[in-house]
Coordinates of C-alpha atoms and ligand atoms in Angstrom, one line a residue:
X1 CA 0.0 0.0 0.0
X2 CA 1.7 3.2 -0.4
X3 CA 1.6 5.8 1.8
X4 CA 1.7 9.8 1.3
X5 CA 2.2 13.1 2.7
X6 CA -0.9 15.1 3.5
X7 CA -0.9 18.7 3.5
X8 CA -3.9 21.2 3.1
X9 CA -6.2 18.3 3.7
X10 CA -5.0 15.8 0.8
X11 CA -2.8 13.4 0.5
X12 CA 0.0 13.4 -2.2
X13 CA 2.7 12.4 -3.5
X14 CA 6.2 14.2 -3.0
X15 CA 6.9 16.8 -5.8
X16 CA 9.7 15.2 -6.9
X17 CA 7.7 11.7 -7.4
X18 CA 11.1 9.9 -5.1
X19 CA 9.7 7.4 -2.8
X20 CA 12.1 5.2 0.0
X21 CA 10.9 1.7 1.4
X22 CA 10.1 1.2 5.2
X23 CA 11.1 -1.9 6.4
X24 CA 10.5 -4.7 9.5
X25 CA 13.7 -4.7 11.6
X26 CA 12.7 -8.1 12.5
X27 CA 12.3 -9.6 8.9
X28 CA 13.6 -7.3 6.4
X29 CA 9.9 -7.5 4.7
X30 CA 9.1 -4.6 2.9
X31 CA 6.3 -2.4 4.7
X32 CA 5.0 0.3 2.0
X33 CA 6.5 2.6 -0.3
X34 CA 6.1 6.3 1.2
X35 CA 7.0 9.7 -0.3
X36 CA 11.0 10.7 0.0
X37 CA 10.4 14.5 0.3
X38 CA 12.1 18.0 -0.4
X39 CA 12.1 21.9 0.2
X40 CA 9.1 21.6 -2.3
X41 CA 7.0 19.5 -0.2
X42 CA 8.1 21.5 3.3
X43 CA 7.5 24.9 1.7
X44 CA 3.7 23.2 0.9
X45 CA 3.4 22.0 4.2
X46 CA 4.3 25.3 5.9
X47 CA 2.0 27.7 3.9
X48 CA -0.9 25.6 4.1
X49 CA -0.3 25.2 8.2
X50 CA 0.5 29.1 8.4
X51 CA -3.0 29.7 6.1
X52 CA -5.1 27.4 8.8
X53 CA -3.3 28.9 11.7
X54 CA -5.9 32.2 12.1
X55 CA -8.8 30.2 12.0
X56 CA -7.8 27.7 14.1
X57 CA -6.9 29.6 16.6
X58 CA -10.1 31.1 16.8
X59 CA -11.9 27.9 17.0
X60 CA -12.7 27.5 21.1
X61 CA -10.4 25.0 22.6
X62 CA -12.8 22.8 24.4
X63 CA -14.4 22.7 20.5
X64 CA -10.7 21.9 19.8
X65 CA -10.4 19.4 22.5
X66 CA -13.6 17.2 20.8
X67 CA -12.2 16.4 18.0
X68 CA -9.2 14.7 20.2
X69 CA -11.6 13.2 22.3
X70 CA -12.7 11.4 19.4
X71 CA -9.3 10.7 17.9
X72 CA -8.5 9.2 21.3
X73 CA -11.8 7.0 21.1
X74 CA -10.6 5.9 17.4
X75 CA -7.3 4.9 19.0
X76 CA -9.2 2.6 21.6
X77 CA -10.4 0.8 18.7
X78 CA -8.0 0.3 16.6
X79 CA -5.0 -0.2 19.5
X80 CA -4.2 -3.5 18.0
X81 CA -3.9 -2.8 14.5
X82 CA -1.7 0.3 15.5
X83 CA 0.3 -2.3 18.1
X84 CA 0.9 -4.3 15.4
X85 CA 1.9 -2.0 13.2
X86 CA 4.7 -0.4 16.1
X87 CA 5.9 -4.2 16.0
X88 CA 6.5 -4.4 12.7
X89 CA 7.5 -1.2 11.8
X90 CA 9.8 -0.2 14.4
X91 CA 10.7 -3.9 16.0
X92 CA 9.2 -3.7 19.8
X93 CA 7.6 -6.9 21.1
X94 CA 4.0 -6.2 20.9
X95 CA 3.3 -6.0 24.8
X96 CA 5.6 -3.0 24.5
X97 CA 3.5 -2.4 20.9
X98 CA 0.5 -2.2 22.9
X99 CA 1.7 -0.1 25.7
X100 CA 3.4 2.6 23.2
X101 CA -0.4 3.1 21.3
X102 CA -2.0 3.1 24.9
X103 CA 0.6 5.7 25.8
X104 CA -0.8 7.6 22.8
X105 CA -4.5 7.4 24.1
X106 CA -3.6 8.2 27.5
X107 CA -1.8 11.3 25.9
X108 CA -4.8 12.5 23.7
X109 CA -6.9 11.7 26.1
X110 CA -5.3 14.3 28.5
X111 CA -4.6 16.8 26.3
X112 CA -8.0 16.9 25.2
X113 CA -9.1 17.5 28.7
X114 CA -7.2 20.6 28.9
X115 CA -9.0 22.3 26.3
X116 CA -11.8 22.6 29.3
X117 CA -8.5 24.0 31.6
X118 CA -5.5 25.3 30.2
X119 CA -5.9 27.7 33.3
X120 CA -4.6 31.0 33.4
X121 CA -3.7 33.3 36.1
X122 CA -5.5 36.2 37.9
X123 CA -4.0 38.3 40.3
X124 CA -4.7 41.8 42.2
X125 CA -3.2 44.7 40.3
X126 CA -1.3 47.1 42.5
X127 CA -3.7 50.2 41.3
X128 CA -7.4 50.4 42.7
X129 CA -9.8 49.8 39.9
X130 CA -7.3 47.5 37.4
X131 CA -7.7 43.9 37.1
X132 CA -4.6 41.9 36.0
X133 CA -5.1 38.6 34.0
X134 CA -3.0 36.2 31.9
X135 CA -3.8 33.9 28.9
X136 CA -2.0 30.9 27.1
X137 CA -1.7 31.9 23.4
X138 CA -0.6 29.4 20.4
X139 CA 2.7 29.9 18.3
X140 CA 1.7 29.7 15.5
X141 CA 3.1 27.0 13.2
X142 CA 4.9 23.8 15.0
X143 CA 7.5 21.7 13.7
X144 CA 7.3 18.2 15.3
X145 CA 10.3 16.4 14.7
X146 CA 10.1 12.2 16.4
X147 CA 11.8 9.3 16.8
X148 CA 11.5 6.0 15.4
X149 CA 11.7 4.3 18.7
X150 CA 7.9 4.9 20.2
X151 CA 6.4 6.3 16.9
X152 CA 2.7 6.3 18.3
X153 CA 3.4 7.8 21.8
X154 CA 6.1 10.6 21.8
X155 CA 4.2 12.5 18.5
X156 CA 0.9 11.9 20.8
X157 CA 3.5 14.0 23.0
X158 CA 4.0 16.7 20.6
X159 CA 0.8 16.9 18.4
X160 CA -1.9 17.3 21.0
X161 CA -0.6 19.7 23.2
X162 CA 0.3 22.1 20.2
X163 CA -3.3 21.0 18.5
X164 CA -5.4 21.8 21.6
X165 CA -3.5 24.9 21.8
X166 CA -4.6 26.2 18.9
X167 CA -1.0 26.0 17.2
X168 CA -0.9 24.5 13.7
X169 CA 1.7 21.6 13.1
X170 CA 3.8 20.1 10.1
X171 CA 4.7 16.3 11.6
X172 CA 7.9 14.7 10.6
X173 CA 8.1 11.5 11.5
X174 CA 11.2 9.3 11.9
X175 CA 12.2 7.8 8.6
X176 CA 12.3 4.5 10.0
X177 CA 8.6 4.3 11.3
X178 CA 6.8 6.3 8.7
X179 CA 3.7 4.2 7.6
X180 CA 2.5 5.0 11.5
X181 CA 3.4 8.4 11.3
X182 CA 1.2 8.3 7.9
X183 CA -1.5 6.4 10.5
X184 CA -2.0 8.8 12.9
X185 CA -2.5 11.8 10.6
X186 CA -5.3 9.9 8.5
X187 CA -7.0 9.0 12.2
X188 CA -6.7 12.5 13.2
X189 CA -8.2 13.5 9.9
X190 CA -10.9 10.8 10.3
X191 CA -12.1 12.8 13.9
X192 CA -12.2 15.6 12.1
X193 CA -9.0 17.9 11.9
X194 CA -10.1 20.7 9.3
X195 CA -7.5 20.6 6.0
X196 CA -4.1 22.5 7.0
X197 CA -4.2 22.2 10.7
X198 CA -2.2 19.0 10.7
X199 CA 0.1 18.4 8.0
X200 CA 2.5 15.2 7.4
X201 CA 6.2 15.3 5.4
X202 CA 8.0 12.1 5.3
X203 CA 11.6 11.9 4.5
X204 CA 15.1 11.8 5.7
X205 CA 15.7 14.1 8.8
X206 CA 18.7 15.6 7.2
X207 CA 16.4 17.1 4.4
X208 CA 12.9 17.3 5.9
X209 CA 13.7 17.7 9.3
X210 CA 16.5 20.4 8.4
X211 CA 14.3 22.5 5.9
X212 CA 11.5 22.5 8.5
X213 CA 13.7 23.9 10.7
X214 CA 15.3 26.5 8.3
X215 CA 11.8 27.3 7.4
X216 CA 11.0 31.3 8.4
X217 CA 7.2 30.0 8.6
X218 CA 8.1 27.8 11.4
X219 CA 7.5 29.5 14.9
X220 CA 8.7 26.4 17.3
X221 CA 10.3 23.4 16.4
X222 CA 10.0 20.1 19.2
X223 CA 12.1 17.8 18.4
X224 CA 13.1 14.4 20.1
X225 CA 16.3 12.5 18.7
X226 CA 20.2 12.5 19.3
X227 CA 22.2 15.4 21.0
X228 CA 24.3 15.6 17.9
X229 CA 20.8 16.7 15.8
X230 CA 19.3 18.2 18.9
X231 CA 22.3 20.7 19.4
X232 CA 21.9 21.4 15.2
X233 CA 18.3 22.1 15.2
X234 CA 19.4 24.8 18.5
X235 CA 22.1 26.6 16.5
X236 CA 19.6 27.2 13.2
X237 CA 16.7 28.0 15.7
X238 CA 18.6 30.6 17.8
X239 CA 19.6 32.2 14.7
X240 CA 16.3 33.0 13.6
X241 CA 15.3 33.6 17.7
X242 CA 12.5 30.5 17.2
X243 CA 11.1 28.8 20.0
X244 CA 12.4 25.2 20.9
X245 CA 12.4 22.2 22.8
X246 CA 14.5 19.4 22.8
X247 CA 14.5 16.2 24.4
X248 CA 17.7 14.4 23.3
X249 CA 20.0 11.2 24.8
X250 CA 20.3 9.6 27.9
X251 CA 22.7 7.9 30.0
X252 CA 20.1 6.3 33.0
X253 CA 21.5 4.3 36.0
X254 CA 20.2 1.9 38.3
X255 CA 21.7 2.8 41.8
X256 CA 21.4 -1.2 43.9
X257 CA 22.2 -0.2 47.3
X258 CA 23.7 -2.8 49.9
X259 CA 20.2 -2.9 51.7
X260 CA 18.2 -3.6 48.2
X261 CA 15.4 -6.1 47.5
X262 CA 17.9 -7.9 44.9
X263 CA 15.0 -10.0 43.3
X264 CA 13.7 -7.0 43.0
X265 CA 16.4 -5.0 41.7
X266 CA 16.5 -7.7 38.6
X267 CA 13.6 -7.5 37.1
X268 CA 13.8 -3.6 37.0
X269 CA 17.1 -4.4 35.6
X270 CA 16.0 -6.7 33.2
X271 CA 12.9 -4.3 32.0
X272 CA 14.8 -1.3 31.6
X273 CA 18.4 -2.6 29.9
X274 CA 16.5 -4.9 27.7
X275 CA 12.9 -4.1 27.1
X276 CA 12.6 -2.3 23.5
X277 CA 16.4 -3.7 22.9
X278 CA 17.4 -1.0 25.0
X279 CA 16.2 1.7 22.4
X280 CA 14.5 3.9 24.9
X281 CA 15.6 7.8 26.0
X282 CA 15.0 5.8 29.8
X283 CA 16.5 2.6 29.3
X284 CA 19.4 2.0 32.0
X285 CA 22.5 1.1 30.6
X286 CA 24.4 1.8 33.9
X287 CA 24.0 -0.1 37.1
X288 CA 25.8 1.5 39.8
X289 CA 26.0 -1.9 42.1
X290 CA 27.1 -1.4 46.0
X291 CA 30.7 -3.5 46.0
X292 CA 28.6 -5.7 49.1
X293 CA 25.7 -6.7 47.0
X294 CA 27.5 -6.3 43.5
X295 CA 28.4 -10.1 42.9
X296 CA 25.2 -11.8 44.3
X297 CA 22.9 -9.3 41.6
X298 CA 25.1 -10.2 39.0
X299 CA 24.8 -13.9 39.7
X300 CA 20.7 -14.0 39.8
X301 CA 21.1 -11.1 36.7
X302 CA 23.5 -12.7 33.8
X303 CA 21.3 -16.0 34.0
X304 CA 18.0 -14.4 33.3
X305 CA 19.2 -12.2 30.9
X306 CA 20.9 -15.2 29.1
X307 CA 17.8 -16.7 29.1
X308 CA 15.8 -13.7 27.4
X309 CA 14.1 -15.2 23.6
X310 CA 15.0 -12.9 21.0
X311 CA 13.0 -12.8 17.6
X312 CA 10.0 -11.4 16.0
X313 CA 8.1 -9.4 18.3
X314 CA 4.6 -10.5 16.9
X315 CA 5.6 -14.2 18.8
X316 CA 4.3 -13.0 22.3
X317 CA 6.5 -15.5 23.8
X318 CA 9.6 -13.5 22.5
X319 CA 11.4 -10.7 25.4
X320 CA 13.4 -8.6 23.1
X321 CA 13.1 -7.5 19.3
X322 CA 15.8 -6.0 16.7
X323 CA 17.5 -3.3 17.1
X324 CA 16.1 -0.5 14.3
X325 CA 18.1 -0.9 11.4
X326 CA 21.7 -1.8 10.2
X327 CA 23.7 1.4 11.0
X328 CA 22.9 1.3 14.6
X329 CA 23.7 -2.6 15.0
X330 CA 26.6 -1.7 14.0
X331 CA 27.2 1.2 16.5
X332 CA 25.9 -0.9 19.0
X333 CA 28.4 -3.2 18.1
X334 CA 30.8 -0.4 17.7
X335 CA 30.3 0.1 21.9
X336 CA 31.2 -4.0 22.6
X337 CA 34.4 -3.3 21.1
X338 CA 35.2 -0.1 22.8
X339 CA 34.2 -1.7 25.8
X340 CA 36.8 -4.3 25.3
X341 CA 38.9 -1.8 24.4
X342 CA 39.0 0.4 27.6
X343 CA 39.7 -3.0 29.5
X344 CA 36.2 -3.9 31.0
X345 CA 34.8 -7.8 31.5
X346 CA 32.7 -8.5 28.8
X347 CA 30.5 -11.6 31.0
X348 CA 27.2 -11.8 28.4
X349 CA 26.1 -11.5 24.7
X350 CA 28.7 -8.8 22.5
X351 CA 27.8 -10.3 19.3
X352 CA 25.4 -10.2 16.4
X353 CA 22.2 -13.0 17.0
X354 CA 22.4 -14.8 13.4
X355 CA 21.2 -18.2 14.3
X356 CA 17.4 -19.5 12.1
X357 CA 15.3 -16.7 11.2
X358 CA 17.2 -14.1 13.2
X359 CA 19.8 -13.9 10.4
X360 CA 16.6 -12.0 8.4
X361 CA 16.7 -9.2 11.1
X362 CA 18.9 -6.8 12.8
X363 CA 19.1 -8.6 15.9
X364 CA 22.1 -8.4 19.1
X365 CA 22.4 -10.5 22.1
X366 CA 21.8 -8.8 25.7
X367 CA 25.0 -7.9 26.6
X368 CA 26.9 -6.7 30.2
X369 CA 29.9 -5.5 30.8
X370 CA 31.1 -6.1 34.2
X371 CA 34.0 -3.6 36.1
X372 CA 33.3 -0.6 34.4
X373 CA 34.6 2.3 35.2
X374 CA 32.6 5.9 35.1
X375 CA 35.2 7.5 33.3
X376 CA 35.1 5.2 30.6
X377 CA 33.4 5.2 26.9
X378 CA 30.8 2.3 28.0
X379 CA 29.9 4.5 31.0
X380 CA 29.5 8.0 29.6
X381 CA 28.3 7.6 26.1
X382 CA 24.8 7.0 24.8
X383 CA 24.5 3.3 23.0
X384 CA 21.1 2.9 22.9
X385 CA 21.2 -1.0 22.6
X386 CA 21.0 -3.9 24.9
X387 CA 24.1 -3.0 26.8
X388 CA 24.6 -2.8 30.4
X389 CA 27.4 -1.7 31.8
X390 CA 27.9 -2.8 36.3
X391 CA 29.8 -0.3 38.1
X392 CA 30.7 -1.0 41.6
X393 CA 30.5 1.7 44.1
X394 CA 31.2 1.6 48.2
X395 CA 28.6 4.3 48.9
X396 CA 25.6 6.0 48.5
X397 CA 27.4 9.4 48.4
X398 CA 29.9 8.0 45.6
X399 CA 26.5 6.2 43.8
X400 CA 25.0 9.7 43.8
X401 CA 28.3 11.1 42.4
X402 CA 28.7 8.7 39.8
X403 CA 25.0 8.7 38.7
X404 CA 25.0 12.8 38.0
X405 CA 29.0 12.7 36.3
X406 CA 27.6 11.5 33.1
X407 CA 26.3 14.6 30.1
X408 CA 23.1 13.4 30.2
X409 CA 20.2 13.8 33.1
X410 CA 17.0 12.3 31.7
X411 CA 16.2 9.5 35.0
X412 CA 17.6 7.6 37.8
X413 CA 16.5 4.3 39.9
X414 CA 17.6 3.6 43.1
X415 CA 16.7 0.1 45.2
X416 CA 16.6 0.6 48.5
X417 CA 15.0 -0.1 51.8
X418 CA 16.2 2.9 54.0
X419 CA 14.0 5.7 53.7
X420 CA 16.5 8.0 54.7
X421 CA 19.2 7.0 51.9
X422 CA 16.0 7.0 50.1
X423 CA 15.1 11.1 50.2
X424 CA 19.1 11.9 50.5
X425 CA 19.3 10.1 47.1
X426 CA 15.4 12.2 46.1
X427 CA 17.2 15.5 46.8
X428 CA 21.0 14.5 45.6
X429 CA 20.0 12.9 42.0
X430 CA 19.9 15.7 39.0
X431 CA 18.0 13.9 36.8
X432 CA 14.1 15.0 35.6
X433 CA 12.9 12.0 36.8
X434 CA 13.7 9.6 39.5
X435 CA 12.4 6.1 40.9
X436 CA 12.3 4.5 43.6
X437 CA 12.2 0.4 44.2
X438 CA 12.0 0.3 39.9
X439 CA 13.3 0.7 37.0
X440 CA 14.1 3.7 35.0
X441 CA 11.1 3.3 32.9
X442 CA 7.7 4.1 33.3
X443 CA 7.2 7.6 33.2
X444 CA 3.0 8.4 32.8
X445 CA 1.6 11.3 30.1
X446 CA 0.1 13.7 32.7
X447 CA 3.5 14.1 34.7
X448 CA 6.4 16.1 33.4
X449 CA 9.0 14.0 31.4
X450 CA 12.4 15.4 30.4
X451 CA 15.9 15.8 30.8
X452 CA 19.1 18.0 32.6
X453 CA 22.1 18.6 31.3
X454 CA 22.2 17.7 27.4
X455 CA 19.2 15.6 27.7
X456 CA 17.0 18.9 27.0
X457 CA 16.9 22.2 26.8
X458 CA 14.9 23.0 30.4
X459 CA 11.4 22.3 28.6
X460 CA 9.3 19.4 30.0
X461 CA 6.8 17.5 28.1
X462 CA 3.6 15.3 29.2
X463 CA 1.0 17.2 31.9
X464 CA 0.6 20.2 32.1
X465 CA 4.0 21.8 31.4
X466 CA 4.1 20.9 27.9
X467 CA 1.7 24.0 27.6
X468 CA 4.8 26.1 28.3
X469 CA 6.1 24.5 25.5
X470 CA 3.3 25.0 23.0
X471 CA 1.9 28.4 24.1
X472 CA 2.9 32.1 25.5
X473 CA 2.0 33.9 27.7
X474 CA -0.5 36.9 27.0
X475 CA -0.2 39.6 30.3
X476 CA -3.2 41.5 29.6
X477 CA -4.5 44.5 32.0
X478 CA -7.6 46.2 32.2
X479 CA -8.1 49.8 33.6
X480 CA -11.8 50.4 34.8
X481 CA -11.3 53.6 36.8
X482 CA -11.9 56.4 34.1
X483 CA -8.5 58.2 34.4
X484 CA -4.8 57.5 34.0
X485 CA -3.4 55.8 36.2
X486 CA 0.4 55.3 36.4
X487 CA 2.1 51.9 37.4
X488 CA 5.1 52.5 40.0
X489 CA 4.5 56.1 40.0
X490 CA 0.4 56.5 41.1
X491 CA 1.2 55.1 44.8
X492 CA -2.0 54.4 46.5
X493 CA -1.4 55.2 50.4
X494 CA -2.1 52.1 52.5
X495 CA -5.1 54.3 53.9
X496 CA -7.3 52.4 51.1
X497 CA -7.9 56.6 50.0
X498 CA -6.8 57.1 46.7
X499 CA -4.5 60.2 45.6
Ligands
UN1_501 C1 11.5 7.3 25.4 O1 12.3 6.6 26.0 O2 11.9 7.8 24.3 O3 9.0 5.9 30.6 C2 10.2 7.6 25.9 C3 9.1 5.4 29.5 C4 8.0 5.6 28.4 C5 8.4 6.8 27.5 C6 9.8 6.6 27.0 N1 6.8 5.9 29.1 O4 10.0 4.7 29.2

């Protein structure tokens, strides 16, 4: 079935007539044919979202907020065929599948019920007679720029909060997980986005995603990806002072304290180094292991993860699915040799997963590196694969230390019984989120999810903070007295009398 872009309301083909092949990471079976597109297409996109953007904004957002209510209840419906779709297109086992589409309905869902809040403030003015109030207003046109790795749930992230805003968008979805990209616009269409409001451009990042961002029509650009792309899409946008918001890499730690529930401490392990192959912003590729309990986790953790069934992610008796596509296999792979390298104990997996039907896909054994020091490669670089690296520790206060010495700050889990170790390690950790007694994954859609350090740029989205992303404050005051009245200069005396 081919797939196409959709902008003003139609779906088309890209100008140039190019097209590019998605594929199943697990199977190299070919998905669809979608558009390859250029400037051309983007400049289309653009107008047609900057022509709808006056009267959308217009439109009242709890009118806005309908039509997601009913996207969210088309989602409901069709959550398996969009599961299955995540499975096949981008590789996750379809329990994961499942739980990045409901992550998409819990998203809409909650973004449509703040089309009935998206409070404001009010507040006294310091002049008799003058009220003082505050509104949310849209940007204008959005660039939404997401990953391949939960194609249903982060643009869900990024495309209701600017839609119930009143903001217009152009979506540009990862080139690896298009056809769902493609999905989610036609059931957005189907609840009843008017033409231009939401508009789709499929391609490679480095021409779509760069032109979008070039683009003078663009007012804010969100974008989730690398650093590396994160840090490009800053420079362009600063030039040009637009607004944006970056959620980028991550370098996540499990802290196992000497007190730890250790049967405890390895499933979270096991759930967030391995689920989604370790392609997740959150997935912990660090565990920080107190030197008393370090040996014992490691003997009830390399057997389990031994025994985790790689393959096809549509088998719901398989753990851990392919890694995306070739090029990062082979960076992944790239990491077991630098981990090798820079002297560490290479105890599980490190190798390419060829044997029966694997050979088809892009799959890599679950791999840990034992005696790893922070300083090194393996413990301060972002692999995003199945690789865990153990770092033994002799404190909390050096656990802390080594947790926050990494570039990244996106989360943190710490296993522990002591609830005073337990709030030390609340206050001490500088990452946006932190758990405790689980894993680093998890994070729900109406809390705030990002990163320090060079995971974001200070932004948060999910709840209600991604409004801060997707709208502006409007001061606005109003002066019911009849005469002038001059701020700082008027000074009522505390009598209550006027001058
Ligand atoms: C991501 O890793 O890119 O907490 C997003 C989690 C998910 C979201 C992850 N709810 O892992």
């Amino acid at each position: 079935m081919p797939h196409q872009n959709y902008i003003d309301g139609q779906w088309v083909a890209a100008k140039s007539g190019q097209t590019f092949e998605s594929l199943n990471p697990a199977t190299g079976e070919v998905l669809g044919t979608v558009p390859k597109s250029g400037l051309q297409d983007v400049d289309a996109a653009v107008e047609a979202a900057a022509r709808a953007f006056p009267k959308w904004r217009a439109v009242p957002a709890p009118r806005r907020a309908e039509i997601l209510f009913r996207a969210g209840e088309l989602l409901v419906r069709r959550k398996e065929d969009f599961a299955r779709m995540v499975t096949r297109e981008m590789g996750k086992v379809i329990v994961e599948g499942r739980g990045d589409v409901q992550e998409a309905i819990d998203t809409t869902y909650y973004y449509a019920g703040e089309g009935r809040r998206m409070f404001g403030f009010t507040t006294p003015s310091e002049l008799p007679n003058k009220a003082a109030l505050t509104f949310r207003d849209p940007i204008g046109v959005v660039a939404a720029i997401t990953p391949w790795n939960f194609p249903t749930a982060i643009p869900s992230w990024k495309l209701m909060p600017a839609l119930v805003a009143g903001n217009t968008v152009v979506f540009k979805p990862a080139s690896d997980t298009p056809i769902l990209g493609a999905m989610l616009v036609e059931l957005l269409e189907e609840a009843g986005l008017p033409p231009g409001v939401l508009n789709l451009v499929l391609g490679p990042g480095g021409v779509v995603g760069e032109a979008l961002v070039k683009h003078p029509g663009v007012s804010l650009v969100s974008f989730t990806g690398s650093t590396a792309s994160g840090t490009e899409v800053a420079v362009e946008a600063a030039r040009q002072v637009k607004r944006v918001a970056l959620e980028m890499g991550g370098k996540n730690a499990i802290i196992v304290l000497d007190d730890a529930d250790l049967d405890l401490a390895v499933e979270g392990i096991l759930w967030s180094a391995f689920g989604t192959t370790g392609q997740r912003c959150t997935a912990a590729s660090r565990v920080i292991a107190h030197q008393a309990v370090r040996q014992q986790l490691l003997d009830r953790l390399a057997p389990r993860a031994a025994q985790l069934k790689l393959g096809n992610g549509l088998d719901e008796t398989v753990n851990v699915g392919p890694i995306i596509n070739a090029a990062q296999l082979q960076k992944v792979h790239g990491y077991t040799e630098v981990g090798q390298r820079e002297g560490a104990v290479l105890l599980l997996g490190g190798e390419r997963a060829t044997e029966g039907e694997l050979s088809r896909g892009f799959f890599y054994r679950p791999t840990i590196f034992d005696q790893v020091r922070p300083t090194m490669r393996l413990a301060q670089e972002e692999i995003f694969g199945p690789t865990l690296s153990i770092i033994p520790v002799r404190s909390l206060e050096q656990a802390i230390e080594v947790n926050n010495g990494v570039p990244y700050g996106l989360t943190t889990s710490i296993y522990t019984a002591d609830v005073n170790r337990a709030f030390q390690a609340m206050r001490d950790l500088t990452t946006g989120l932190v758990y405790l007694n689980a894993g680093t994954i998890g994070a729900e859609s109406h809390l705030p999810f990002g990163g320090t350090r060079k995971t974001g740029n200070g932004h948060r989205e999910g709840g209600w903070t991604a409004l801060d992303i997707f709208t502006e404050w409007k001061t606005v005051f109003v002066d019911y007295s009849g005469r002038l009245q001059r701020a700082q200069i008027d000074l009522v005396p505390q009598t209550g009398e006027n001058p």
